[in-house]
Amino acid sequence: RKDPAKAEESFREAIRLVPKYVEAHRNYSYLLEEQGDWTGAIREMRESAQLGHPEAGVQLERLTKKAAVARHNEGTAFSKQDNWPEALKAFRAAVEMDPEMSKAWFSISVAEYKMNGGEHCEAQYAPLMRCIQLDPNNADAHFHLGNVQQHALQLPRQLPLPNPRAPVGPCRRGRGHRRHRLHREDLP
């Protein structure tokens, strides 16, 4: 009979006794994955990789992508409840885990739009640009970018592409300032 709680206790004890026990870290990671503890699973698989397990790097990448999908799904669930601040947090967490996840970048843009009362805003620009970098054939991203460019931006003709790891946030002019206009001082 399976007993995940006892298994976790045993893996933790093995690691406590021998901190460099590669297989214990790896198997503990699998257990945490089964429990949906993505942070813990990634931590333990990363440890296994650092200790030299030959397959841990591939498994770490797989886990990270699964965790990003899980966070994106969480954001989608929040969006269905119209809880846009929580949806935005989950979508941002997804792109932190997997910066190549085009649909999460697009979802960030949608959340920004919804949080801005259904008006296009400059906070949509960088996520849409990143989405298009990753998926040039995403017609919805091009459509929304066109709306942002038409209604929300006051930009020079050529802009550098956004840094995919840079945080995306509101205008630097501070609270209370309208988010839906981008100013030259807000550009990188």
C-alpha angles and dihedrals in degrees: 000000000000117000110180093179092056091043090054091049091051094047091049091050092049090051092046091053095043110019092188095053097134099191092048091056091046096049092043087055091055091050092050090049090054088052092050093246096140096170092053093043092052092046093053095043090049088053090050090051093048089051089055108258104165096221099037096091092058091044091049091054091048092050093048092053092047090050090050091051090049091052091047090051089050089053090050090053091051090048090054087057090048088243094140099167091057091042090053092051091051094047091050090049088053093055091046088058095040114017089182094063102115096185091055091054089051090048091053088057092050091049091051089050092050093046088053092061095263093305122124113250141184091253087073094058103078096042091049092049091050091047090053092046088056097038112022090178096061100119093186091056091050090047093051092044088054090053092048091049092047100044112019114030132083097185139152114251098261123043127179115245112261123261103253092217095048115107115253113221149137128307115293092234089089140238119341093025114121108263096204098077124070117210128203091249089059092062121100 
